[in-house]
PDB file of C-alpha atoms in Angstrom:
ATOM      1  CA  MET R  12     -16.634  26.087   2.785  1.00 47.00           C
ATOM      2  CA  SER R  13     -16.827  27.959  -0.514  1.00 48.00           C
ATOM      3  CA  GLU R  14     -15.700  26.385  -3.790  1.00 49.00           C
ATOM      4  CA  LYS R  15     -12.867  28.889  -3.975  1.00 52.00           C
ATOM      5  CA  ALA R  16     -11.624  28.064  -0.476  1.00 47.00           C
ATOM      6  CA  ALA R  17     -11.858  24.325  -1.185  1.00 48.00           C
ATOM      7  CA  ALA R  18      -9.869  24.719  -4.412  1.00 53.00           C
ATOM      8  CA  SER R  19      -7.233  26.751  -2.581  1.00 56.00           C
ATOM      9  CA  GLY R  20      -6.968  24.036   0.078  1.00 69.00           C
ATOM     10  CA  VAL R  21      -6.477  21.338  -2.558  1.00 86.00           C
ATOM     11  CA  ALA R  22      -3.827  23.464  -4.286  1.00 89.00           C
ATOM     12  CA  SER R  23      -2.018  24.021  -0.974  1.00 92.00           C
ATOM     13  CA  GLN R  24      -1.934  20.291  -0.272  1.00 93.00           C
ATOM     14  CA  ARG R  25      -0.627  19.618  -3.791  1.00 93.00           C
ATOM     15  CA  VAL R  26       2.170  22.158  -3.358  1.00 94.00           C
ATOM     16  CA  ALA R  27       2.959  20.859   0.134  1.00 95.00           C
ATOM     17  CA  GLU R  28       3.187  17.274  -1.149  1.00 94.00           C
ATOM     18  CA  HIS R  29       5.533  18.346  -3.957  1.00 94.00           C
ATOM     19  CA  LEU R  30       7.851  20.233  -1.607  1.00 95.00           C
ATOM     20  CA  ARG R  31       7.645  17.518   1.057  1.00 94.00           C
ATOM     21  CA  ASN R  32       8.844  14.922  -1.445  1.00 93.00           C
ATOM     22  CA  MET R  33      11.694  17.196  -2.573  1.00 94.00           C
ATOM     23  CA  ILE R  34      12.855  17.711   1.022  1.00 93.00           C
ATOM     24  CA  LEU R  35      12.529  14.107   2.170  1.00 91.00           C
ATOM     25  CA  SER R  36      14.278  12.842  -0.971  1.00 89.00           C
ATOM     26  CA  GLY R  37      17.185  15.229  -0.433  1.00 89.00           C
ATOM     27  CA  GLU R  38      16.513  17.209  -3.631  1.00 92.00           C
ATOM     28  CA  LEU R  39      16.101  20.239  -1.357  1.00 93.00           C
ATOM     29  CA  ALA R  40      18.902  20.115   1.217  1.00 90.00           C
ATOM     30  CA  PRO R  41      18.863  21.520   4.763  1.00 91.00           C
ATOM     31  CA  GLY R  42      19.419  25.265   4.682  1.00 91.00           C
ATOM     32  CA  ALA R  43      18.181  25.615   1.091  1.00 93.00           C
ATOM     33  CA  ARG R  44      15.977  28.633   0.511  1.00 94.00           C
ATOM     34  CA  ILE R  45      12.462  27.937  -0.777  1.00 94.00           C
ATOM     35  CA  ARG R  46      11.496  30.848  -3.012  1.00 92.00           C
ATOM     36  CA  GLN R  47       7.729  31.248  -3.228  1.00 90.00           C
ATOM     37  CA  GLU R  48       7.810  32.768  -6.696  1.00 91.00           C
ATOM     38  CA  ASP R  49       9.903  29.886  -8.068  1.00 93.00           C
ATOM     39  CA  VAL R  50       7.597  27.262  -6.563  1.00 93.00           C
ATOM     40  CA  ALA R  51       4.491  29.074  -7.850  1.00 91.00           C
ATOM     41  CA  ALA R  52       5.936  29.312 -11.365  1.00 92.00           C
ATOM     42  CA  ARG R  53       7.094  25.688 -11.418  1.00 91.00           C
ATOM     43  CA  LEU R  54       3.749  24.293 -10.277  1.00 91.00           C
ATOM     44  CA  GLY R  55       1.471  26.808 -11.966  1.00 89.00           C
ATOM     45  CA  ALA R  56       0.066  27.910  -8.620  1.00 87.00           C
ATOM     46  CA  SER R  57      -0.676  31.314  -7.149  1.00 88.00           C
ATOM     47  CA  ARG R  58       1.249  32.699  -4.183  1.00 87.00           C
ATOM     48  CA  LEU R  59      -1.560  32.015  -1.669  1.00 90.00           C
ATOM     49  CA  PRO R  60      -1.499  28.178  -1.829  1.00 92.00           C
ATOM     50  CA  VAL R  61       2.313  28.270  -1.823  1.00 93.00           C
ATOM     51  CA  ARG R  62       2.318  30.328   1.380  1.00 92.00           C
ATOM     52  CA  GLU R  63      -0.203  27.958   2.958  1.00 94.00           C
ATOM     53  CA  ALA R  64       1.882  24.956   1.837  1.00 95.00           C
ATOM     54  CA  LEU R  65       4.942  26.433   3.531  1.00 95.00           C
ATOM     55  CA  ARG R  66       2.969  26.841   6.757  1.00 94.00           C
ATOM     56  CA  ILE R  67       1.978  23.165   6.520  1.00 95.00           C
ATOM     57  CA  LEU R  68       5.620  22.155   6.067  1.00 95.00           C
ATOM     58  CA  ALA R  69       6.700  24.368   8.970  1.00 94.00           C
ATOM     59  CA  ALA R  70       4.167  22.615  11.214  1.00 93.00           C
ATOM     60  CA  GLU R  71       5.617  19.277  10.089  1.00 92.00           C
ATOM     61  CA  GLY R  72       9.153  20.356  10.968  1.00 91.00           C
ATOM     62  CA  LEU R  73      10.334  20.415   7.354  1.00 93.00           C
ATOM     63  CA  ALA R  74      10.625  24.176   6.842  1.00 94.00           C
ATOM     64  CA  VAL R  75      11.468  27.299   8.811  1.00 93.00           C
ATOM     65  CA  LEU R  76       9.574  30.532   8.127  1.00 94.00           C
ATOM     66  CA  LYS R  77      11.155  33.903   8.906  1.00 88.00           C
ATOM     67  CA  SER R  78       9.156  37.121   8.914  1.00 81.00           C
ATOM     68  CA  ASN R  79       9.893  39.340   5.931  1.00 77.00           C
ATOM     69  CA  THR R  80      12.731  37.125   4.733  1.00 80.00           C
ATOM     70  CA  GLY R  81      11.186  33.881   3.444  1.00 88.00           C
ATOM     71  CA  ALA R  82      11.337  30.137   3.973  1.00 94.00           C
ATOM     72  CA  TRP R  83      14.162  27.634   4.263  1.00 93.00           C
ATOM     73  CA  VAL R  84      14.428  23.882   4.580  1.00 94.00           C
ATOM     74  CA  SER R  85      14.920  23.028   8.244  1.00 92.00           C
ATOM     75  CA  LYS R  86      18.529  22.512   9.295  1.00 92.00           C
ATOM     76  CA  LEU R  87      19.999  21.037  12.482  1.00 93.00           C
ATOM     77  CA  ASP R  88      23.416  21.227  14.041  1.00 93.00           C
ATOM     78  CA  LEU R  89      24.864  18.206  15.848  1.00 94.00           C
ATOM     79  CA  ASN R  90      23.658  19.313  19.293  1.00 95.00           C
ATOM     80  CA  GLU R  91      20.123  19.883  18.031  1.00 94.00           C
ATOM     81  CA  CYS R  92      20.066  16.506  16.307  1.00 95.00           C
ATOM     82  CA  GLU R  93      21.354  14.754  19.429  1.00 96.00           C
ATOM     83  CA  GLY R  94      18.650  16.491  21.456  1.00 96.00           C
ATOM     84  CA  ILE R  95      15.934  15.271  19.114  1.00 96.00           C
ATOM     85  CA  TYR R  96      17.293  11.733  19.220  1.00 97.00           C
ATOM     86  CA  LYS R  97      17.261  11.804  23.035  1.00 97.00           C
ATOM     87  CA  ILE R  98      13.592  12.803  22.912  1.00 97.00           C
ATOM     88  CA  ARG R  99      12.922  10.095  20.348  1.00 97.00           C
ATOM     89  CA  GLU R 100      14.427   7.537  22.742  1.00 97.00           C
ATOM     90  CA  ARG R 101      11.616   8.402  25.184  1.00 97.00           C
ATOM     91  CA  VAL R 102       8.735   9.210  22.843  1.00 98.00           C
ATOM     92  CA  GLU R 103       8.879   6.459  20.222  1.00 98.00           C
ATOM     93  CA  PRO R 104       8.985   3.516  22.655  1.00 98.00           C
ATOM     94  CA  LEU R 105       5.834   4.969  24.230  1.00 98.00           C
ATOM     95  CA  ALA R 106       4.172   5.226  20.799  1.00 98.00           C
ATOM     96  CA  LEU R 107       5.178   1.622  20.111  1.00 98.00           C
ATOM     97  CA  ALA R 108       3.795   0.376  23.429  1.00 98.00           C
ATOM     98  CA  GLU R 109       0.521   2.210  22.770  1.00 98.00           C
ATOM     99  CA  SER R 110       0.399   0.756  19.264  1.00 98.00           C
ATOM    100  CA  ILE R 111       1.110  -2.912  19.889  1.00 98.00           C
ATOM    101  CA  PRO R 112      -2.311  -3.911  21.351  1.00 98.00           C
ATOM    102  CA  ASN R 113      -4.035  -2.411  18.306  1.00 98.00           C
ATOM    103  CA  LEU R 114      -1.941  -4.003  15.544  1.00 98.00           C
ATOM    104  CA  ALA R 115      -3.830  -6.616  13.538  1.00 98.00           C
ATOM    105  CA  PRO R 116      -2.179  -9.735  12.085  1.00 97.00           C
ATOM    106  CA  GLU R 117      -2.177  -8.117   8.640  1.00 98.00           C
ATOM    107  CA  ASP R 118      -0.331  -5.090  10.092  1.00 98.00           C
ATOM    108  CA  ILE R 119       2.373  -7.341  11.508  1.00 98.00           C
ATOM    109  CA  ALA R 120       2.577  -9.259   8.227  1.00 98.00           C
ATOM    110  CA  ARG R 121       3.158  -5.956   6.412  1.00 98.00           C
ATOM    111  CA  ILE R 122       5.904  -5.005   8.880  1.00 98.00           C
ATOM    112  CA  GLU R 123       7.630  -8.334   8.257  1.00 98.00           C
ATOM    113  CA  ARG R 124       7.390  -7.844   4.473  1.00 98.00           C
ATOM    114  CA  LEU R 125       8.971  -4.404   4.798  1.00 98.00           C
ATOM    115  CA  GLN R 126      11.871  -5.844   6.789  1.00 98.00           C
ATOM    116  CA  ALA R 127      12.364  -8.566   4.188  1.00 98.00           C
ATOM    117  CA  GLU R 128      12.542  -5.841   1.518  1.00 98.00           C
ATOM    118  CA  ILE R 129      15.091  -3.930   3.601  1.00 97.00           C
ATOM    119  CA  GLU R 130      17.278  -7.025   3.868  1.00 97.00           C
ATOM    120  CA  ASP R 131      17.123  -7.569   0.095  1.00 97.00           C
ATOM    121  CA  ASN R 132      17.912  -3.941  -0.703  1.00 95.00           C
ATOM    122  CA  THR R 133      21.239  -2.233  -1.423  1.00 91.00           C
ATOM    123  CA  ASP R 134      20.032   1.246  -2.467  1.00 93.00           C
ATOM    124  CA  VAL R 135      20.354   3.990   0.188  1.00 92.00           C
ATOM    125  CA  ASP R 136      17.310   6.010  -0.868  1.00 91.00           C
ATOM    126  CA  ARG R 137      15.115   2.921  -1.005  1.00 94.00           C
ATOM    127  CA  PHE R 138      16.415   1.833   2.400  1.00 95.00           C
ATOM    128  CA  LEU R 139      15.413   5.218   3.844  1.00 94.00           C
ATOM    129  CA  ARG R 140      11.895   4.913   2.435  1.00 94.00           C
ATOM    130  CA  LEU R 141      11.483   1.352   3.666  1.00 97.00           C
ATOM    131  CA  ASP R 142      13.015   2.040   7.090  1.00 97.00           C
ATOM    132  CA  ARG R 143      10.705   5.013   7.623  1.00 96.00           C
ATOM    133  CA  GLU R 144       7.696   3.006   6.446  1.00 97.00           C
ATOM    134  CA  LEU R 145       8.572   0.093   8.726  1.00 98.00           C
ATOM    135  CA  HIS R 146       8.976   2.146  11.892  1.00 98.00           C
ATOM    136  CA  LEU R 147       5.884   4.251  11.271  1.00 98.00           C
ATOM    137  CA  ALA R 148       3.937   1.055  10.557  1.00 98.00           C
ATOM    138  CA  THR R 149       4.861  -0.242  14.023  1.00 98.00           C
ATOM    139  CA  TYR R 150       3.355   2.952  15.497  1.00 98.00           C
ATOM    140  CA  ALA R 151       0.201   2.816  13.367  1.00 98.00           C
ATOM    141  CA  GLY R 152      -1.885   1.387  16.207  1.00 98.00           C
ATOM    142  CA  CYS R 153      -1.134   4.331  18.504  1.00 98.00           C
ATOM    143  CA  HIS R 154      -4.306   6.407  18.802  1.00 97.00           C
ATOM    144  CA  ASN R 155      -2.704   9.317  20.645  1.00 97.00           C
ATOM    145  CA  ARG R 156      -2.669  11.949  17.894  1.00 96.00           C
ATOM    146  CA  GLU R 157      -0.382  14.344  19.772  1.00 96.00           C
ATOM    147  CA  LEU R 158       2.158  11.578  20.249  1.00 97.00           C
ATOM    148  CA  THR R 159       2.069  10.374  16.636  1.00 96.00           C
ATOM    149  CA  SER R 160       2.293  13.951  15.373  1.00 95.00           C
ATOM    150  CA  MET R 161       5.432  14.448  17.458  1.00 95.00           C
ATOM    151  CA  VAL R 162       6.943  11.221  16.116  1.00 97.00           C
ATOM    152  CA  HIS R 163       6.314  12.221  12.494  1.00 95.00           C
ATOM    153  CA  ARG R 164       7.776  15.677  13.064  1.00 94.00           C
ATOM    154  CA  PHE R 165      10.999  14.261  14.526  1.00 95.00           C
ATOM    155  CA  TRP R 166      11.333  11.798  11.648  1.00 95.00           C
ATOM    156  CA  ASN R 167      10.928  14.687   9.225  1.00 93.00           C
ATOM    157  CA  THR R 168      13.504  16.950  10.847  1.00 93.00           C
ATOM    158  CA  THR R 169      16.157  14.215  11.050  1.00 93.00           C
ATOM    159  CA  GLN R 170      15.578  12.710   7.587  1.00 91.00           C
ATOM    160  CA  HIS R 171      18.553  14.375   5.885  1.00 90.00           C
ATOM    161  CA  TYR R 172      20.969  13.262   8.601  1.00 91.00           C
ATOM    162  CA  ARG R 173      19.754   9.669   8.457  1.00 90.00           C
ATOM    163  CA  ARG R 174      20.388   9.776   4.722  1.00 89.00           C
ATOM    164  CA  ALA R 175      23.914  11.114   5.202  1.00 87.00           C
ATOM    165  CA  TYR R 176      24.585   8.531   7.911  1.00 88.00           C
ATOM    166  CA  ALA R 177      23.168   5.690   5.780  1.00 90.00           C
ATOM    167  CA  ARG R 178      25.758   6.513   3.128  1.00 88.00           C
ATOM    168  CA  VAL R 179      28.645   5.858   5.540  1.00 88.00           C
ATOM    169  CA  ILE R 180      27.302   2.625   7.086  1.00 90.00           C
ATOM    170  CA  ASP R 181      29.301  -0.465   6.163  1.00 90.00           C
ATOM    171  CA  SER R 182      27.837  -3.952   5.669  1.00 91.00           C
ATOM    172  CA  ALA R 183      28.361  -4.841   9.347  1.00 93.00           C
ATOM    173  CA  GLY R 184      26.431  -1.735  10.363  1.00 92.00           C
ATOM    174  CA  GLN R 185      23.569  -2.658   8.038  1.00 94.00           C
ATOM    175  CA  GLN R 186      23.474  -6.167   9.469  1.00 96.00           C
ATOM    176  CA  LEU R 187      23.231  -4.696  12.955  1.00 96.00           C
ATOM    177  CA  ILE R 188      20.278  -2.533  11.877  1.00 97.00           C
ATOM    178  CA  ASN R 189      18.541  -5.625  10.502  1.00 97.00           C
ATOM    179  CA  PHE R 190      19.234  -7.549  13.711  1.00 98.00           C
ATOM    180  CA  GLU R 191      17.745  -4.731  15.821  1.00 98.00           C
ATOM    181  CA  HIS R 192      14.714  -4.516  13.533  1.00 98.00           C
ATOM    182  CA  ARG R 193      14.146  -8.232  13.899  1.00 98.00           C
ATOM    183  CA  LEU R 194      14.319  -8.018  17.697  1.00 98.00           C
ATOM    184  CA  ILE R 195      11.690  -5.263  17.667  1.00 98.00           C
ATOM    185  CA  ILE R 196       9.456  -7.157  15.243  1.00 98.00           C
ATOM    186  CA  GLU R 197       9.646 -10.381  17.244  1.00 98.00           C
ATOM    187  CA  ALA R 198       8.660  -8.490  20.401  1.00 98.00           C
ATOM    188  CA  VAL R 199       5.749  -6.889  18.522  1.00 98.00           C
ATOM    189  CA  LYS R 200       4.620 -10.342  17.352  1.00 98.00           C
ATOM    190  CA  ARG R 201       4.670 -11.555  20.975  1.00 98.00           C
ATOM    191  CA  ALA R 202       2.768  -8.417  22.030  1.00 98.00           C
ATOM    192  CA  ASP R 203       5.624  -7.859  24.486  1.00 98.00           C
ATOM    193  CA  ALA R 204       5.618  -4.093  24.915  1.00 98.00           C
ATOM    194  CA  VAL R 205       8.379  -4.173  27.542  1.00 98.00           C
ATOM    195  CA  ASP R 206      10.886  -5.885  25.257  1.00 98.00           C
ATOM    196  CA  ALA R 207       9.745  -3.875  22.234  1.00 98.00           C
ATOM    197  CA  GLU R 208      10.317  -0.596  24.082  1.00 98.00           C
ATOM    198  CA  ARG R 209      13.721  -1.757  25.314  1.00 98.00           C
ATOM    199  CA  PHE R 210      14.912  -2.864  21.879  1.00 98.00           C
ATOM    200  CA  LEU R 211      13.633   0.291  20.192  1.00 98.00           C
ATOM    201  CA  THR R 212      15.273   2.553  22.775  1.00 98.00           C
ATOM    202  CA  GLY R 213      18.602   0.839  22.138  1.00 98.00           C
ATOM    203  CA  HIS R 214      18.117   1.065  18.374  1.00 97.00           C
ATOM    204  CA  ILE R 215      17.548   4.827  18.458  1.00 97.00           C
ATOM    205  CA  ARG R 216      20.282   5.415  21.038  1.00 97.00           C
ATOM    206  CA  ARG R 217      22.861   3.537  18.984  1.00 95.00           C
ATOM    207  CA  THR R 218      22.050   5.665  15.927  1.00 94.00           C
ATOM    208  CA  ARG R 219      22.437   8.823  18.025  1.00 95.00           C
ATOM    209  CA  LEU R 220      25.851   7.722  19.266  1.00 95.00           C
ATOM    210  CA  GLU R 221      26.966   6.790  15.750  1.00 93.00           C
ATOM    211  CA  LEU R 222      25.807  10.128  14.333  1.00 92.00           C
ATOM    212  CA  ALA R 223      27.852  11.906  17.000  1.00 92.00           C
ATOM    213  CA  LYS R 224      30.965  10.281  15.514  1.00 92.00           C
ATOM    214  CA  HIS R 225      30.328  12.101  12.219  1.00 90.00           C
ATOM    215  CA  PRO R 226      30.127  15.846  12.920  1.00 91.00           C
ATOM    216  CA  GLU R 227      31.029  16.455   9.277  1.00 89.00           C
ATOM    217  CA  LEU R 228      27.494  15.393   8.324  1.00 86.00           C
ATOM    218  CA  PHE R 229      26.189  18.568   9.966  1.00 86.00           C
ATOM    219  CA  ALA R 230      28.507  21.032   8.245  1.00 77.00           C
ATOM    220  CA  GLU R 231      27.527  20.523   4.615  1.00 57.00           C
ATOM    221  CA  ASP R 232      24.794  23.110   4.048  1.00 50.00           C
ATOM    222  CA  GLU R 233      24.356  26.730   5.001  1.00 45.00           C
ATOM    223  CA  HIS R 234      21.468  29.156   4.573  1.00 43.00           C
ATOM    224  CA  ASP R 235      21.976  31.422   1.594  1.00 43.00           C
TER     225      ASP R 235
END
């Protein structure tokens, strides 16, 4: 690889990381247009790494590219979100079962620390970061790259709706999330993949059913 190509690849990753953080944090909302010239000017980058960064984000499920029109932050309607959650109910328990035999004691200790931080936390944005980190940490031992790629993509595309939902959860709902997390973690500690899959399936399913009670969360943003 030439020096120029390597530099362009580094620039693309830098731009992609910047935009990824803006999308996952909610700074760029679903349906928001991503203007290449604005991104290039803000980051001091040329158009080429910006275009490549947008392709990276599209592959991750965070952006939608349309020929001759531009790029937008990915947006779901309620039916699409429910469909993804139904897939997650099948896919993520499999990733967890594949992961459990490969998790080391230090991995499990980290998962427990993350849950303790979640229980001590009251900030929605921090909860979202910790919750994502915890679940992905439980899948870290899964060596099936296609499966883990799918899991990450679904987490990316549903991030905004989890944030909106987290803002309407009451204290009882948060306690239930913690209880479900603890059931999953205890099953992981026992290396009981059957229980872990069962608890995780119920955890994801319950979130799907709760989201369906809030159709207003899917009507906030429109493409410009």
